[in-house]
Amino acid sequence: MKKNISILLLALFVPFFMQAQDLLDALRYSNIQVSGTARAGAMGNAFGALGGDFTSISINPAGLGVYRSSELTVTPKFTYGKTEGNYMNTSMEDTKYNFALNNLSYVTTIPTAATSEAGLISINLGIGYNRLKDFNSNALMGGSGVTSSFLDDLIENANGEDLNGAGWSDFYEELAYYNPNTESGADLIYYDDEAGLWRSDIQKNPFDQNIENYPVSQRKSISRSGSIDEYSFAVGLNFNHKVYLGATLGVTDIYYRESSTYEEWDQQGNIPNFVDMQFDSYLRTTGTGYNFKFGMIYKPVNEVRLGVALHTPTFYDMHDFFHTAMYSRNDFDGTGVVDDSGFSPLNNYDYQLQTPLRATFSGAFVIAKKGLISVDYEYVDYSTAKLRRGGDGYNFTSENQEISDAYKSVGNIRVGGELRATNNLSLRAGYEYYPTAYNSTSLGNDQFKSDDKLNIYSAGFGYHFGSFTFDLAYRLSQQQEYELPYSAPSSGYYPVPEAAKFDGSTHDVLFTLGFKF
């Protein structure tokens, strides 16, 4: 599916090739999907009004007050993911397997009244870990007969034509130019002394204002790994078995790694001098942060539970490590293929990130003690995310303005149900919907990423025998995203790349072992 993409918005949303911190980073670490135990996972993590499960600590901490006994749980997760990329009407796919610990928790219940059912019934304390997001995936895209090139944006930047002020960079343009003083560089762009401009051999008509390129073949592979994990310290209060209050201190940990390889070559053999090129990019981000959560659950009658929770922003201290490399093969004047390469410096950069505030409104209905239905509505305004305090004193004013203009508020939906088939066996199912964070238009232009979305379908069962519980869940995540293969020129003189559509399917199997005492 082709997307019509404005030149301006192409310049704003440039995945995979950015070493600077920008609106993509803010969304990547703000857009989370809470995951914990297999019971909650099977029920779409719709636990804002239910509680009694450690996953609820990361949704509505009042759920901790619902516990009637102490509990220890552990939840491993097995994942198989497949991503299909469609670019220039060509489909390619890649897969990845992963194993992770999704949850580890301990809850203790402290009764405050031995026999009374009035007043403060118990104080519950919980400590543990839930996974908030998985980054693990492999993706592949490619096409032939493409008349835009990775080199177009580099030439635009070198010539000072970029409308956003991008210029010569040690991580891009410097690698594409062969510097005789250092005897390094891929020798893919050159300076035309007569015209006073930078050129590339891929250009057919470098002296025309609107550049036309020779067709090339392109391929790109992207590998991502890492996660966002939350370590929670929580307290929950039970009043009269009708009102439950809770608070959580969450300490979050980010580890994100992305490596990509982009290739471009002259499959038809028509381009003078140029044979092929390769650009490698590596980014590793680590961060630690903290947040607070407050919540309440109210039971007006035994069959109905209503919940509300507020999450403060998470305040992160972040560190990026980034480097790039470029390789080429050229055959100048038919004298033989020459291999050239260039390598960037190693870039380390510290900054801070503030994610949006979140609010969750929940409701659950218990059906004759044989089943239940639960719904969570989570409100998040992604336009309020902020980048702050760069390590070199940079204040991110323009990036934060782009965040405010490009992103919007969304309502995430989680729905779950449970049926008690026997005294020991429960059957479960759930659904989650996470809409795009992008406005349909920004700065007066259409956004090609406004069609991004994530749907999650889940099912499972639970079996308890004595003090032990065993829960199993299967979750299918279907994600649709649009991304650019490389940075797009903004001046209008150069061909504009087409966005690739990525359809990802992730299969998760979780099982939780629990012990109540």
Coordinates of C-alpha atoms in Angstrom, one line a residue, residues 256-501:
Y256 CA 17.1 -0.6 24.2
R257 CA 19.4 -1.7 21.4
E258 CA 18.8 -1.1 17.7
S259 CA 21.2 -2.1 14.8
S260 CA 20.4 -1.6 11.2
T261 CA 22.1 -2.4 7.9
Y262 CA 21.0 -0.5 4.8
E263 CA 22.2 -1.5 1.3
E264 CA 21.9 0.1 -2.1
W265 CA 23.3 -1.3 -5.4
D266 CA 23.2 -0.8 -9.1
Q267 CA 21.4 -4.0 -10.2
Q268 CA 21.0 -2.9 -13.8
G269 CA 24.7 -1.9 -14.2
N270 CA 23.8 1.5 -15.7
I271 CA 25.2 3.9 -13.1
P272 CA 28.7 5.4 -13.9
N273 CA 31.3 4.6 -11.3
F274 CA 28.8 3.4 -8.6
V275 CA 28.6 -0.3 -7.8
D276 CA 27.1 -0.6 -4.3
M277 CA 27.1 0.9 -0.8
Q278 CA 26.2 -0.2 2.8
F279 CA 25.4 1.9 5.8
D280 CA 25.4 0.5 9.3
S281 CA 23.9 2.2 12.3
Y282 CA 24.0 1.2 16.0
L283 CA 22.1 2.7 18.9
R284 CA 22.1 1.6 22.6
T285 CA 20.0 3.5 25.1
T286 CA 19.9 2.9 28.9
G287 CA 17.8 4.7 31.4
T288 CA 16.4 4.6 34.9
G289 CA 13.4 6.5 36.2
Y290 CA 10.7 6.7 38.8
N291 CA 7.0 7.4 39.1
F292 CA 4.2 7.3 41.6
K293 CA 0.7 5.7 41.2
F294 CA -2.4 6.3 43.3
G295 CA -5.7 4.4 43.0
M296 CA -9.0 3.5 44.5
I297 CA -11.5 0.7 44.0
Y298 CA -15.1 1.0 45.2
K299 CA -17.7 -1.8 45.5
P300 CA -21.2 -0.2 45.7
V301 CA -22.6 -3.7 45.7
N302 CA -20.9 -7.1 45.7
E303 CA -21.4 -7.6 41.9
V304 CA -19.9 -4.2 40.8
R305 CA -16.4 -2.8 41.2
L306 CA -15.4 0.7 40.0
G307 CA -11.8 1.8 39.9
V308 CA -9.8 4.9 39.2
A309 CA -6.0 5.4 39.1
L310 CA -3.6 8.2 38.4
H311 CA 0.0 7.8 37.3
T312 CA 2.5 10.6 37.6
P313 CA 5.0 11.1 34.7
T314 CA 8.0 8.9 34.8
F315 CA 11.2 10.9 35.2
Y316 CA 14.1 9.3 33.4
D317 CA 17.8 9.9 33.3
M318 CA 18.9 8.6 29.9
H319 CA 22.1 7.7 28.2
D320 CA 22.6 7.1 24.4
F321 CA 25.6 5.4 22.7
F322 CA 25.6 5.7 19.0
H323 CA 27.9 5.1 16.0
T324 CA 27.7 4.5 12.3
A325 CA 29.8 3.1 9.5
M326 CA 29.6 3.3 5.7
Y327 CA 31.1 1.0 3.0
S328 CA 31.2 1.3 -0.8
R329 CA 32.4 -0.3 -4.0
N330 CA 33.1 2.0 -6.9
D331 CA 34.5 1.4 -10.4
F332 CA 35.9 4.7 -11.6
D333 CA 36.4 4.9 -15.4
G334 CA 36.4 1.1 -15.6
T335 CA 39.8 0.8 -13.9
G336 CA 38.5 -1.8 -11.4
V337 CA 36.4 -2.0 -8.3
V338 CA 37.7 0.0 -5.3
D339 CA 36.6 -0.7 -1.7
D340 CA 36.3 2.3 0.5
S341 CA 34.9 2.8 4.0
G342 CA 34.3 5.4 6.7
F343 CA 33.7 5.2 10.4
S344 CA 32.0 7.7 12.7
P345 CA 33.2 8.7 16.2
L346 CA 31.6 7.0 19.2
N347 CA 28.9 9.3 20.5
N348 CA 27.8 9.2 24.2
Y349 CA 25.1 11.6 25.3
D350 CA 23.1 12.1 28.5
Y351 CA 19.7 13.7 28.7
Q352 CA 16.4 13.5 30.6
L353 CA 12.9 12.3 29.5
Q354 CA 9.6 13.0 31.1
T355 CA 6.7 10.7 30.0
P356 CA 3.0 11.7 30.0
L357 CA 0.7 11.5 33.0
R358 CA -1.7 8.6 32.7
A359 CA -5.2 8.1 34.1
T360 CA -7.2 4.8 34.2
F361 CA -10.9 4.4 34.7
S362 CA -12.2 0.9 35.3
G363 CA -15.3 -1.1 35.8
A364 CA -16.0 -4.8 36.5
F365 CA -19.2 -6.9 36.9
V366 CA -19.2 -10.2 38.8
I367 CA -21.8 -12.7 37.4
A368 CA -23.3 -14.9 40.1
K369 CA -19.8 -15.8 41.4
K370 CA -19.3 -17.9 38.3
G371 CA -17.6 -15.3 36.1
L372 CA -16.8 -11.7 35.5
I373 CA -16.3 -9.0 32.9
S374 CA -13.8 -6.2 33.3
V375 CA -13.0 -3.0 31.2
D376 CA -10.2 -0.5 31.6
Y377 CA -10.0 2.9 29.8
E378 CA -6.6 4.4 30.0
Y379 CA -6.1 8.1 29.0
V380 CA -2.7 9.3 27.9
D381 CA -1.7 12.6 26.2
Y382 CA 1.5 11.9 24.4
S383 CA 1.9 15.5 23.3
T384 CA 2.9 16.3 26.9
A385 CA 6.1 14.2 26.8
K386 CA 9.3 16.3 27.2
L387 CA 13.0 15.9 26.5
R388 CA 15.1 17.9 29.0
R389 CA 18.6 18.8 30.0
G390 CA 20.9 17.6 27.4
G391 CA 24.4 16.7 28.6
D392 CA 25.9 19.6 26.7
G393 CA 23.3 22.1 28.0
Y394 CA 20.9 21.7 25.1
N395 CA 17.2 22.4 26.1
F396 CA 15.3 20.6 23.3
T397 CA 13.0 23.5 22.6
S398 CA 12.3 22.7 19.0
E399 CA 12.0 18.9 19.7
N400 CA 9.5 19.5 22.4
Q401 CA 7.5 21.8 20.1
E402 CA 7.4 19.0 17.5
I403 CA 6.2 16.5 20.1
S404 CA 3.4 18.9 21.1
D405 CA 2.4 19.4 17.5
A406 CA 2.7 15.8 16.2
Y407 CA 1.3 13.8 19.1
K408 CA -2.2 13.6 20.6
S409 CA -4.2 12.2 23.5
V410 CA -5.5 8.7 23.1
G411 CA -7.8 6.3 24.9
N412 CA -6.4 2.7 25.3
I413 CA -9.0 0.0 25.8
R414 CA -8.5 -3.3 27.7
V415 CA -11.4 -5.8 28.1
G416 CA -11.3 -9.1 29.8
G417 CA -13.5 -11.9 31.0
E418 CA -13.3 -15.0 33.2
L419 CA -15.6 -18.0 33.6
R420 CA -15.2 -20.5 36.5
A421 CA -15.8 -23.8 34.7
T422 CA -15.3 -25.9 37.9
N423 CA -14.2 -25.2 41.4
N424 CA -10.6 -25.5 40.3
L425 CA -10.6 -24.5 36.7
S426 CA -11.2 -21.0 35.2
L427 CA -11.3 -20.0 31.5
R428 CA -10.3 -16.5 30.4
A429 CA -10.2 -14.3 27.3
G430 CA -9.3 -10.6 26.6
Y431 CA -8.7 -7.9 24.1
E432 CA -6.6 -4.7 24.0
Y433 CA -6.5 -1.8 21.6
Y434 CA -3.8 0.8 21.5
P435 CA -4.4 3.5 18.8
T436 CA -1.8 5.7 17.2
A437 CA -0.3 8.5 19.1
Y438 CA 0.1 10.6 15.9
N439 CA -2.3 13.4 14.9
S440 CA -3.7 12.9 11.4
T441 CA -2.2 16.3 10.5
S442 CA 0.7 18.3 11.8
L443 CA 1.9 21.7 10.7
G444 CA -0.8 21.7 8.1
N445 CA 0.3 18.4 6.5
D446 CA -0.9 14.8 6.6
Q447 CA 1.1 12.4 8.8
F448 CA 1.8 9.0 7.3
K449 CA 2.1 7.4 10.8
S450 CA -1.4 8.3 11.8
D451 CA -2.5 4.8 10.6
D452 CA -0.3 3.0 13.1
K453 CA -2.2 0.8 15.6
L454 CA -1.8 -2.2 17.9
N455 CA -4.4 -4.9 18.7
I456 CA -3.9 -7.7 21.2
Y457 CA -6.0 -10.8 21.5
S458 CA -5.6 -13.2 24.5
A459 CA -6.9 -16.4 26.0
G460 CA -5.9 -18.8 28.7
F461 CA -6.9 -20.8 31.8
G462 CA -6.1 -21.1 35.5
Y463 CA -6.0 -24.1 37.8
H464 CA -5.6 -24.1 41.5
F465 CA -5.0 -27.0 43.8
G466 CA -4.6 -26.2 47.5
S467 CA -2.3 -23.3 48.0
F468 CA -0.8 -23.6 44.5
T469 CA -2.0 -21.9 41.3
F470 CA -1.0 -22.5 37.7
D471 CA -2.1 -20.0 35.0
L472 CA -1.4 -20.2 31.3
A473 CA -2.0 -17.4 28.7
Y474 CA -1.6 -17.0 25.0
R475 CA -1.4 -13.5 23.5
L476 CA -1.4 -12.5 19.8
S477 CA -0.2 -8.9 19.2
Q478 CA -0.9 -7.5 15.7
Q479 CA 0.9 -4.2 15.0
Q480 CA 0.7 -2.0 11.9
E481 CA 3.4 0.6 11.5
Y482 CA 4.7 2.9 8.7
E483 CA 8.4 3.8 8.6
L484 CA 10.8 5.4 6.2
P485 CA 13.8 3.4 4.9
Y486 CA 16.1 6.5 5.3
S487 CA 16.0 10.2 6.0
A488 CA 14.0 12.2 3.4
P489 CA 15.1 15.5 1.8
S490 CA 13.0 18.5 2.7
S491 CA 13.8 21.0 0.1
G492 CA 11.7 19.6 -2.8
Y493 CA 14.7 19.3 -5.2
Y494 CA 15.3 15.6 -4.6
P495 CA 13.1 12.4 -5.0
V496 CA 11.1 11.5 -1.9
P497 CA 11.2 7.9 -0.6
E498 CA 8.1 5.8 -0.1
A499 CA 7.2 4.7 3.4
A500 CA 7.4 1.0 4.1
K501 CA 4.4 -0.7 5.8

